[in-house]
Amino acid sequence: MKRFIVVFLLVLVTLFTLEMLTPVQQHVIVPFTGLLAQLSAAIVLPFDSSVVAYGKILQFGDSGFAVSIEAGCNGVEATIVLIAAVVAFPGSWRSRALAIGLGFLAVQAMNIVRIISLFYLGNWNLDIFTWVHLYLWPVLIMLDVLIVFILYLRWLSRADTEELAASNG
Amino acid sequence: MDEQRHLRQFLLFVFALLIPCFGLWTLASGPLALPAIGLVNIMLGNWFPDVVSALYAQGPEGLLMTEFGELNGAPVSPALSEYQLGFTLDTRILSYSIPFYTALHFATPKKDYLAGYLQGLLLLYILLVFGLLCLCMKELMMVLGPLFLEQQDVFVPPASVIALLYQLNILIVPTLAPAAIWAWQSRESPLAAALMGKFPAH
């Protein structure tokens, strides 16, 4: 347990510090955030003709309400927490890579739901948008990370049990 | 199958509890922030007496007043300005860790709920106070710049450290700390055993 905590904190702080570096922001985080905005727009546009998208901005043509998807809204921090937890827990590198890959997709899928839901909430009521944006969605994204990690631990536990049964049988 | 039932039940309880917990927190976020604002006011007043006038509570927000005035958008001596420079801080961007932790804690079957809950709350509150301190320092750095960072005979953390601590305390700690405290407190619970198997002892 001690080893888990030490490795977890070490990986977390290292990756978070790396994320904050200007070159990483410029070459990785900002383009990735732009990609998320484009993906969110691509999902919304076929269903809603009143929406216009440009760069990292989604806007309602009629009301003028717009959201700009910024760094900090891209699920990267949640992914960093997941990576730190998976790396800190004993397991093969293959299973770790698989958990991180699938976990990343789960976090980003949830994050796109977040972006789109906030876009529509903001057009409806700005106070509720602010409340949900600042306080509720970060919790839901972290719950997503927690569930992915629990499922990974269950999968590891089952794989161990099956391996043990196979070696005994 | 038992594991799936445990996980479903836990998630159902978490989502069911999140709504009332966030509702209560919204109502109580002002009084909840008061002790943290008071503590940070004492810390800032003693640490940066030439820069910080006071940190006041305004509901769930803190009003950080500086020892400077403002003229043409720039901080100046109060003698040159009619206004004292101050800014508001939202303590809820830190304290929403409390309803999240509450939902996780009470969604987990336990023998004793209260003692563990109070311990968890205390830890979260210490993190909240530290987070608020970082938030204040980041605002002082952004608004006052060299007036804050280059004080004579006062240790001020480097700008990059303040920026990193601020980001860490805003983006990661309020969601990670409740989950981590819950995981630590629940490591021996039947839920954890059913869901995860045994955590490695090393």
PDB file of C-alpha atoms in Angstrom, chain A residues 1-5 8-9 12-13 16-20 71-73 77-78 80-81 89-90 110 130-131 134-140 142-143 146-147 149-151 153-155 157-158, chain B residues 1 3-4 7 10-11 14-15 18 22-23 25-26 90 92-94 96 100 104 163-164 167-169 171-172 174-176 179-180 182-184 187 194-202:
ATOM      1  CA  MET A   1       0.000   0.000   0.000  1.00  0.00           C
ATOM      2  CA  LYS A   2       2.852   2.391   0.885  1.00  0.00           C
ATOM      3  CA  ARG A   3       4.510   1.628  -2.441  1.00  0.00           C
ATOM      4  CA  PHE A   4       1.229   2.337  -4.256  1.00  0.00           C
ATOM      5  CA  ILE A   5       0.844   5.726  -2.563  1.00  0.00           C
ATOM      6  CA  PHE A   8       0.972   7.225  -7.399  1.00  0.00           C
ATOM      7  CA  LEU A   9       1.957  10.636  -6.004  1.00  0.00           C
ATOM      8  CA  LEU A  12       0.808  12.258 -10.595  1.00  0.00           C
ATOM      9  CA  VAL A  13       2.996  15.251  -9.740  1.00  0.00           C
ATOM     10  CA  PHE A  16       0.945  17.213 -13.938  1.00  0.00           C
ATOM     11  CA  THR A  17       4.126  19.320 -13.913  1.00  0.00           C
ATOM     12  CA  LEU A  18       4.914  18.149 -17.451  1.00  0.00           C
ATOM     13  CA  GLU A  19       1.402  19.102 -18.544  1.00  0.00           C
ATOM     14  CA  MET A  20       1.896  22.623 -17.229  1.00  0.00           C
ATOM     15  CA  ALA A  71      -7.292  23.645 -21.383  1.00  0.00           C
ATOM     16  CA  GLY A  72      -8.627  22.362 -18.055  1.00  0.00           C
ATOM     17  CA  CYS A  73     -11.860  21.290 -19.777  1.00  0.00           C
ATOM     18  CA  GLU A  77      -6.049  15.910 -15.521  1.00  0.00           C
ATOM     19  CA  ALA A  78      -8.507  13.055 -14.963  1.00  0.00           C
ATOM     20  CA  ILE A  80      -3.309  11.785 -15.455  1.00  0.00           C
ATOM     21  CA  VAL A  81      -4.942  10.581 -12.215  1.00  0.00           C
ATOM     22  CA  PHE A  89      -0.752  -0.750  -8.990  1.00  0.00           C
ATOM     23  CA  PRO A  90       1.145  -4.014  -9.600  1.00  0.00           C
ATOM     24  CA  MET A 110     -17.606  11.289 -20.753  1.00  0.00           C
ATOM     25  CA  THR A 130     -21.815  27.761 -13.977  1.00  0.00           C
ATOM     26  CA  TRP A 131     -22.823  25.520 -11.083  1.00  0.00           C
ATOM     27  CA  LEU A 134     -17.548  24.268 -11.898  1.00  0.00           C
ATOM     28  CA  TYR A 135     -18.782  21.839  -9.269  1.00  0.00           C
ATOM     29  CA  LEU A 136     -20.791  18.885 -10.579  1.00  0.00           C
ATOM     30  CA  TRP A 137     -19.065  17.778 -13.782  1.00  0.00           C
ATOM     31  CA  PRO A 138     -15.563  17.537 -12.253  1.00  0.00           C
ATOM     32  CA  VAL A 139     -17.028  15.110  -9.699  1.00  0.00           C
ATOM     33  CA  LEU A 140     -18.728  13.029 -12.400  1.00  0.00           C
ATOM     34  CA  MET A 142     -13.597  11.693 -11.302  1.00  0.00           C
ATOM     35  CA  LEU A 143     -16.296   9.092 -10.650  1.00  0.00           C
ATOM     36  CA  LEU A 146     -12.815   5.695 -10.177  1.00  0.00           C
ATOM     37  CA  ILE A 147     -15.144   3.249 -11.947  1.00  0.00           C
ATOM     38  CA  PHE A 149      -9.929   1.868 -12.010  1.00  0.00           C
ATOM     39  CA  ILE A 150     -12.259  -0.416 -10.004  1.00  0.00           C
ATOM     40  CA  LEU A 151     -13.116  -2.362 -13.183  1.00  0.00           C
ATOM     41  CA  LEU A 153      -8.714  -4.035 -10.448  1.00  0.00           C
ATOM     42  CA  ARG A 154     -11.550  -6.546 -10.842  1.00  0.00           C
ATOM     43  CA  TRP A 155     -10.200  -7.615 -14.218  1.00  0.00           C
ATOM     44  CA  SER A 157      -8.129 -10.049  -9.814  1.00  0.00           C
ATOM     45  CA  ARG A 158     -10.089 -12.346 -12.162  1.00  0.00           C
TER      46      ARG A 158
ATOM     47  CA  MET B   1     -22.065 -12.057  -9.529  1.00  0.00           C
ATOM     48  CA  GLU B   3     -19.177  -8.294  -7.130  1.00  0.00           C
ATOM     49  CA  GLN B   4     -21.509  -6.913  -9.798  1.00  0.00           C
ATOM     50  CA  LEU B   7     -20.715  -2.351  -7.644  1.00  0.00           C
ATOM     51  CA  PHE B  10     -22.558   1.289  -4.600  1.00  0.00           C
ATOM     52  CA  LEU B  11     -22.929   3.340  -7.794  1.00  0.00           C
ATOM     53  CA  VAL B  14     -23.432   7.347  -4.878  1.00  0.00           C
ATOM     54  CA  PHE B  15     -25.568   8.891  -7.605  1.00  0.00           C
ATOM     55  CA  LEU B  18     -24.840  13.170  -4.821  1.00  0.00           C
ATOM     56  CA  PHE B  22     -24.734  18.897  -3.401  1.00  0.00           C
ATOM     57  CA  GLY B  23     -28.065  20.513  -2.509  1.00  0.00           C
ATOM     58  CA  TRP B  25     -23.641  21.948   0.326  1.00  0.00           C
ATOM     59  CA  THR B  26     -25.036  24.710  -1.918  1.00  0.00           C
ATOM     60  CA  ASP B  90     -14.987  31.520  -4.975  1.00  0.00           C
ATOM     61  CA  ARG B  92     -16.824  26.578  -3.689  1.00  0.00           C
ATOM     62  CA  ILE B  93     -14.297  25.620  -6.377  1.00  0.00           C
ATOM     63  CA  LEU B  94     -12.441  24.003  -3.462  1.00  0.00           C
ATOM     64  CA  TYR B  96     -17.216  20.847  -3.517  1.00  0.00           C
ATOM     65  CA  PHE B 100     -18.432  14.355  -3.179  1.00  0.00           C
ATOM     66  CA  LEU B 104     -18.855   8.238  -1.460  1.00  0.00           C
ATOM     67  CA  ALA B 163       1.170  28.625 -10.464  1.00  0.00           C
ATOM     68  CA  LEU B 164       1.705  24.878 -10.117  1.00  0.00           C
ATOM     69  CA  GLN B 167      -3.428  24.447 -10.740  1.00  0.00           C
ATOM     70  CA  LEU B 168      -2.952  21.336  -8.601  1.00  0.00           C
ATOM     71  CA  ASN B 169      -5.315  22.614  -5.906  1.00  0.00           C
ATOM     72  CA  LEU B 171      -7.861  20.987 -11.011  1.00  0.00           C
ATOM     73  CA  ILE B 172      -6.896  17.858  -9.099  1.00  0.00           C
ATOM     74  CA  PRO B 174     -10.932  18.794  -4.928  1.00  0.00           C
ATOM     75  CA  THR B 175     -11.868  15.651  -6.854  1.00  0.00           C
ATOM     76  CA  LEU B 176      -8.913  13.393  -6.095  1.00  0.00           C
ATOM     77  CA  ALA B 179     -11.768   9.667  -3.721  1.00  0.00           C
ATOM     78  CA  ALA B 180      -8.380   8.948  -2.124  1.00  0.00           C
ATOM     79  CA  TRP B 182     -12.677   7.224   0.661  1.00  0.00           C
ATOM     80  CA  ALA B 183     -10.481   4.511  -0.898  1.00  0.00           C
ATOM     81  CA  TRP B 184      -8.143   4.539   2.120  1.00  0.00           C
ATOM     82  CA  ARG B 187      -9.842  -0.561   1.972  1.00  0.00           C
ATOM     83  CA  ALA B 194     -15.781  -7.893  -3.207  1.00  0.00           C
ATOM     84  CA  LEU B 195     -14.887  -5.356  -5.863  1.00  0.00           C
ATOM     85  CA  MET B 196     -11.136  -5.357  -5.933  1.00  0.00           C
ATOM     86  CA  GLY B 197      -9.876  -8.412  -4.117  1.00  0.00           C
ATOM     87  CA  LYS B 198      -7.118  -7.719  -1.626  1.00  0.00           C
ATOM     88  CA  PHE B 199      -5.003  -4.594  -2.081  1.00  0.00           C
ATOM     89  CA  PRO B 200      -1.307  -5.457  -2.199  1.00  0.00           C
ATOM     90  CA  ALA B 201       0.298  -5.164   1.209  1.00  0.00           C
ATOM     91  CA  HIS B 202       3.735  -4.045  -0.022  1.00  0.00           C
TER      92      HIS B 202
END
